[in-house]
Amino acid sequence: MAMKIGVPKEIKAFENRVGLSPSSVSELVLYNHNVFVQTDAGLGSGFSNKDYLEAGANIVNSIEDVYNNSELIVKVKEPQEAEYNLLKQNHTLFTYLHLASSQSLTNALLNCGATCIAYETVQKSDGSLPLLLPMSEIAGRLSVIEGSKYLQKTYGGKGKLISSVPGVASTKVLVLGGGIVGTNAARMASGLGASVTIIDNNINRLRILEEILPANVKTIYSNRNNILKEICWADLIIGAVLIPGAQAPRLIRRADLQNMEPGTVLVDVAIDQGGCFETSKATTHMDPIYEVDGIIHYCVANMPGSVPRTATEALNNATLPYVLEIANKGINEALKNPEILKGLNIQNGKVVLKALIVQ
Ligand SMILES: NC(=O)c1ccc[n+]([C@@H]2O[C@H](COP(=O)([O-])OP(=O)(O)OC[C@H]3O[C@@H](n4cnc5c(N)ncnc54)[C@H](O)[C@@H]3O)[C@@H](O)[C@H]2O)c1
């Protein structure tokens, strides 16, 4: 059965990603689904209306046309206030929702009666979160690119080149947390020639990292004593720890900054969970860094936002199999897949996700 699928242009400030890329659209069209894309929805990610037309989409002029024509709405960000009235009971919404942080959005989605599936709670049987993973990969890689920029003297950094050069001691990168973000950061920094240390409190994870990462990455078990020893020599420190569902642990305290050399750069990728440095506060791409006691802090909460072309494609690679399943089977059959069911947050005016009910 053909499904009508809508792709609105994102209206949240500074959001340039788009729910479906032209190549995802052409895949859906192969299965005879009808895709309605709002004019210019893909521009921020480098996709023109012509690209979508060639992929077989219908281009519609207004956001109202997208919602009125479609049963399944595929987005990136949570609906903004201006979109609340567009959602109806016959809609299935598939997007990042982060409902725990917005009661007004939760109320709006309960009132409209739509079926709401959140990217961030779709979960595989091993507990992994496949629709968050690509953004962690991007943030991990970007953390080294951004951090190495701010190590330059122009920005207040120590004035060290991340790769160093022959005959000059290597630049040192410390990564706290060896999960998806941390592994991608370590891979990037080691590839550039830095001396890298990863600290994690999961010994099995450290064993795996030692196997898969190059020899210029060493692993150290996470405890206060080891962290204090390592921060003295680091040029760039990347915060990438996560305790699922909890605030990030504060692994570096304000008083610890005096043990670092002035111009050391801290990149707190975990800022979206409160940050793992005591001195972290969220910043934006427009004003990404600030200094505390001579130490440069970079704490942008939506790092992938600066690379929407890569981020849209990476997100689509992860979401498309689920979009196809929902479109091909219909929402009721698709919800028999436990991975998609985990993503179900709201249905028929009721909160379904356990974590949200408990709050
Ligand atoms: N700022 C951004 O734009 C952005 C983008 C993507 C992800 N993130 C955030 O980055 C963080 C990391 O994400 P991830 O996908 O790598 O998570 P992950 O679960 O893959 O990895 C987290 C790692 O932290 C380790 N850890 C937990 N407590 C620790 C401790 N006390 N000491 C040392 N290690 C510890 C865990 O063992 C795990 O290996 C999350 O908070 C995530 O939300 C931020």
PDB file of C-alpha atoms in Angstrom, residues 126-258:
ATOM      1  CA  ASP A 126      21.636  -4.769  22.428  1.00  0.00           C
ATOM      2  CA  GLY A 127      20.536  -1.446  23.966  1.00  0.00           C
ATOM      3  CA  SER A 128      22.223   0.731  21.323  1.00  0.00           C
ATOM      4  CA  LEU A 129      20.494   3.837  19.933  1.00  0.00           C
ATOM      5  CA  PRO A 130      20.961   3.678  16.139  1.00  0.00           C
ATOM      6  CA  LEU A 131      19.500   7.110  15.384  1.00  0.00           C
ATOM      7  CA  LEU A 132      21.728   8.945  17.910  1.00  0.00           C
ATOM      8  CA  LEU A 133      24.887   7.124  16.845  1.00  0.00           C
ATOM      9  CA  PRO A 134      25.608   9.045  13.606  1.00  0.00           C
ATOM     10  CA  MET A 135      25.427  12.376  15.449  1.00  0.00           C
ATOM     11  CA  SER A 136      27.920  11.084  18.046  1.00  0.00           C
ATOM     12  CA  GLU A 137      30.250  10.012  15.228  1.00  0.00           C
ATOM     13  CA  ILE A 138      30.094  13.510  13.761  1.00  0.00           C
ATOM     14  CA  ALA A 139      30.517  15.285  17.124  1.00  0.00           C
ATOM     15  CA  GLY A 140      33.515  13.088  18.013  1.00  0.00           C
ATOM     16  CA  ARG A 141      35.294  13.858  14.757  1.00  0.00           C
ATOM     17  CA  LEU A 142      34.402  17.559  14.891  1.00  0.00           C
ATOM     18  CA  SER A 143      35.656  17.849  18.472  1.00  0.00           C
ATOM     19  CA  VAL A 144      39.230  17.390  17.257  1.00  0.00           C
ATOM     20  CA  ILE A 145      38.827  19.759  14.309  1.00  0.00           C
ATOM     21  CA  GLU A 146      37.349  22.473  16.542  1.00  0.00           C
ATOM     22  CA  GLY A 147      39.734  21.807  19.417  1.00  0.00           C
ATOM     23  CA  SER A 148      42.798  21.958  17.187  1.00  0.00           C
ATOM     24  CA  LYS A 149      41.593  25.285  15.766  1.00  0.00           C
ATOM     25  CA  TYR A 150      41.293  26.818  19.231  1.00  0.00           C
ATOM     26  CA  LEU A 151      44.770  25.512  20.161  1.00  0.00           C
ATOM     27  CA  GLN A 152      46.033  28.185  17.780  1.00  0.00           C
ATOM     28  CA  LYS A 153      47.429  31.317  19.458  1.00  0.00           C
ATOM     29  CA  THR A 154      44.958  33.518  17.541  1.00  0.00           C
ATOM     30  CA  TYR A 155      42.143  32.092  19.671  1.00  0.00           C
ATOM     31  CA  GLY A 156      44.009  32.116  22.974  1.00  0.00           C
ATOM     32  CA  GLY A 157      45.286  28.539  22.691  1.00  0.00           C
ATOM     33  CA  LYS A 158      48.810  27.310  23.480  1.00  0.00           C
ATOM     34  CA  GLY A 159      49.865  27.870  19.883  1.00  0.00           C
ATOM     35  CA  LYS A 160      50.470  24.195  19.091  1.00  0.00           C
ATOM     36  CA  LEU A 161      49.891  22.451  15.756  1.00  0.00           C
ATOM     37  CA  ILE A 162      47.805  19.298  16.317  1.00  0.00           C
ATOM     38  CA  SER A 163      50.058  17.151  14.093  1.00  0.00           C
ATOM     39  CA  SER A 164      53.333  18.768  15.248  1.00  0.00           C
ATOM     40  CA  VAL A 165      56.238  18.392  12.754  1.00  0.00           C
ATOM     41  CA  PRO A 166      59.348  16.155  12.663  1.00  0.00           C
ATOM     42  CA  GLY A 167      61.724  17.091  15.467  1.00  0.00           C
ATOM     43  CA  VAL A 168      59.071  18.767  17.647  1.00  0.00           C
ATOM     44  CA  ALA A 169      57.362  16.945  20.538  1.00  0.00           C
ATOM     45  CA  SER A 170      53.875  15.673  19.658  1.00  0.00           C
ATOM     46  CA  THR A 171      50.718  17.504  20.672  1.00  0.00           C
ATOM     47  CA  LYS A 172      48.809  15.656  23.404  1.00  0.00           C
ATOM     48  CA  VAL A 173      45.097  14.906  23.335  1.00  0.00           C
ATOM     49  CA  LEU A 174      43.209  13.460  26.316  1.00  0.00           C
ATOM     50  CA  VAL A 175      39.763  11.928  25.662  1.00  0.00           C
ATOM     51  CA  LEU A 176      37.478  11.297  28.653  1.00  0.00           C
ATOM     52  CA  GLY A 177      35.002   8.534  27.733  1.00  0.00           C
ATOM     53  CA  GLY A 178      35.719   5.893  25.083  1.00  0.00           C
ATOM     54  CA  GLY A 179      32.244   5.403  23.604  1.00  0.00           C
ATOM     55  CA  ILE A 180      31.129   6.525  20.129  1.00  0.00           C
ATOM     56  CA  VAL A 181      32.182  10.185  20.546  1.00  0.00           C
ATOM     57  CA  GLY A 182      35.449   9.319  22.281  1.00  0.00           C
ATOM     58  CA  THR A 183      36.468   6.624  19.801  1.00  0.00           C
ATOM     59  CA  ASN A 184      35.809   8.915  16.833  1.00  0.00           C
ATOM     60  CA  ALA A 185      37.747  11.724  18.513  1.00  0.00           C
ATOM     61  CA  ALA A 186      40.680   9.402  19.235  1.00  0.00           C
ATOM     62  CA  ARG A 187      40.682   8.069  15.678  1.00  0.00           C
ATOM     63  CA  MET A 188      40.747  11.599  14.282  1.00  0.00           C
ATOM     64  CA  ALA A 189      43.408  12.930  16.665  1.00  0.00           C
ATOM     65  CA  SER A 190      45.666   9.896  16.248  1.00  0.00           C
ATOM     66  CA  GLY A 191      45.286  10.090  12.456  1.00  0.00           C
ATOM     67  CA  LEU A 192      46.529  13.661  12.616  1.00  0.00           C
ATOM     68  CA  GLY A 193      49.594  12.476  14.513  1.00  0.00           C
ATOM     69  CA  ALA A 194      48.800  13.580  18.077  1.00  0.00           C
ATOM     70  CA  SER A 195      49.665  11.457  21.129  1.00  0.00           C
ATOM     71  CA  VAL A 196      46.270  10.358  22.427  1.00  0.00           C
ATOM     72  CA  THR A 197      45.079   8.938  25.752  1.00  0.00           C
ATOM     73  CA  ILE A 198      41.552   7.615  26.295  1.00  0.00           C
ATOM     74  CA  ILE A 199      40.183   7.294  29.827  1.00  0.00           C
ATOM     75  CA  ASP A 200      37.103   5.140  30.473  1.00  0.00           C
ATOM     76  CA  ASN A 201      35.692   3.332  33.513  1.00  0.00           C
ATOM     77  CA  ASN A 202      34.646   0.281  31.479  1.00  0.00           C
ATOM     78  CA  ILE A 203      37.647  -2.037  31.338  1.00  0.00           C
ATOM     79  CA  ASN A 204      36.103  -4.170  28.592  1.00  0.00           C
ATOM     80  CA  ARG A 205      35.671  -1.092  26.444  1.00  0.00           C
ATOM     81  CA  LEU A 206      39.331  -0.167  27.016  1.00  0.00           C
ATOM     82  CA  ARG A 207      40.358  -3.685  25.919  1.00  0.00           C
ATOM     83  CA  ILE A 208      38.427  -3.265  22.649  1.00  0.00           C
ATOM     84  CA  LEU A 209      39.853   0.230  22.070  1.00  0.00           C
ATOM     85  CA  GLU A 210      43.391  -1.035  22.501  1.00  0.00           C
ATOM     86  CA  GLU A 211      42.691  -3.643  19.799  1.00  0.00           C
ATOM     87  CA  ILE A 212      41.112  -1.322  17.254  1.00  0.00           C
ATOM     88  CA  LEU A 213      43.007   1.962  17.644  1.00  0.00           C
ATOM     89  CA  PRO A 214      46.558   2.707  16.447  1.00  0.00           C
ATOM     90  CA  ALA A 215      49.661   2.590  18.640  1.00  0.00           C
ATOM     91  CA  ASN A 216      49.680   6.337  19.301  1.00  0.00           C
ATOM     92  CA  VAL A 217      46.510   5.872  21.418  1.00  0.00           C
ATOM     93  CA  LYS A 218      46.956   4.551  24.956  1.00  0.00           C
ATOM     94  CA  THR A 219      44.172   3.618  27.363  1.00  0.00           C
ATOM     95  CA  ILE A 220      43.900   4.415  31.067  1.00  0.00           C
ATOM     96  CA  TYR A 221      41.268   3.397  33.612  1.00  0.00           C
ATOM     97  CA  SER A 222      39.076   6.236  34.868  1.00  0.00           C
ATOM     98  CA  ASN A 223      39.560   7.372  38.448  1.00  0.00           C
ATOM     99  CA  ARG A 224      40.245  10.742  40.039  1.00  0.00           C
ATOM    100  CA  ASN A 225      43.944  10.095  40.559  1.00  0.00           C
ATOM    101  CA  ASN A 226      44.570   9.075  36.932  1.00  0.00           C
ATOM    102  CA  ILE A 227      42.568  12.015  35.583  1.00  0.00           C
ATOM    103  CA  LEU A 228      44.560  14.493  37.717  1.00  0.00           C
ATOM    104  CA  LYS A 229      47.846  13.016  36.452  1.00  0.00           C
ATOM    105  CA  GLU A 230      46.789  13.169  32.793  1.00  0.00           C
ATOM    106  CA  ILE A 231      45.357  16.689  32.664  1.00  0.00           C
ATOM    107  CA  CYS A 232      48.755  18.250  33.568  1.00  0.00           C
ATOM    108  CA  TRP A 233      50.322  17.390  30.215  1.00  0.00           C
ATOM    109  CA  ALA A 234      47.300  17.514  27.880  1.00  0.00           C
ATOM    110  CA  ASP A 235      47.020  20.255  25.228  1.00  0.00           C
ATOM    111  CA  LEU A 236      43.465  19.364  24.172  1.00  0.00           C
ATOM    112  CA  ILE A 237      40.958  17.601  26.455  1.00  0.00           C
ATOM    113  CA  ILE A 238      37.735  16.191  25.012  1.00  0.00           C
ATOM    114  CA  GLY A 239      34.816  15.388  27.338  1.00  0.00           C
ATOM    115  CA  ALA A 240      32.820  12.446  25.938  1.00  0.00           C
ATOM    116  CA  VAL A 241      31.432  10.551  28.933  1.00  0.00           C
ATOM    117  CA  LEU A 242      27.835   9.419  29.254  1.00  0.00           C
ATOM    118  CA  ILE A 243      25.846   7.778  32.005  1.00  0.00           C
ATOM    119  CA  PRO A 244      22.567   7.035  30.145  1.00  0.00           C
ATOM    120  CA  GLY A 245      19.632   9.048  31.452  1.00  0.00           C
ATOM    121  CA  ALA A 246      21.753  10.900  34.034  1.00  0.00           C
ATOM    122  CA  GLN A 247      23.673  14.140  34.272  1.00  0.00           C
ATOM    123  CA  ALA A 248      27.268  13.762  33.057  1.00  0.00           C
ATOM    124  CA  PRO A 249      29.760  13.158  35.922  1.00  0.00           C
ATOM    125  CA  ARG A 250      31.952  16.227  36.650  1.00  0.00           C
ATOM    126  CA  LEU A 251      35.373  14.739  35.969  1.00  0.00           C
ATOM    127  CA  ILE A 252      37.325  18.027  35.945  1.00  0.00           C
ATOM    128  CA  ARG A 253      36.685  20.573  38.720  1.00  0.00           C
ATOM    129  CA  ARG A 254      37.342  24.299  38.644  1.00  0.00           C
ATOM    130  CA  ALA A 255      40.322  23.986  40.993  1.00  0.00           C
ATOM    131  CA  ASP A 256      41.883  21.451  38.591  1.00  0.00           C
ATOM    132  CA  LEU A 257      42.270  24.137  35.909  1.00  0.00           C
ATOM    133  CA  GLN A 258      45.267  25.558  37.767  1.00  0.00           C
TER     134      GLN A 258
END
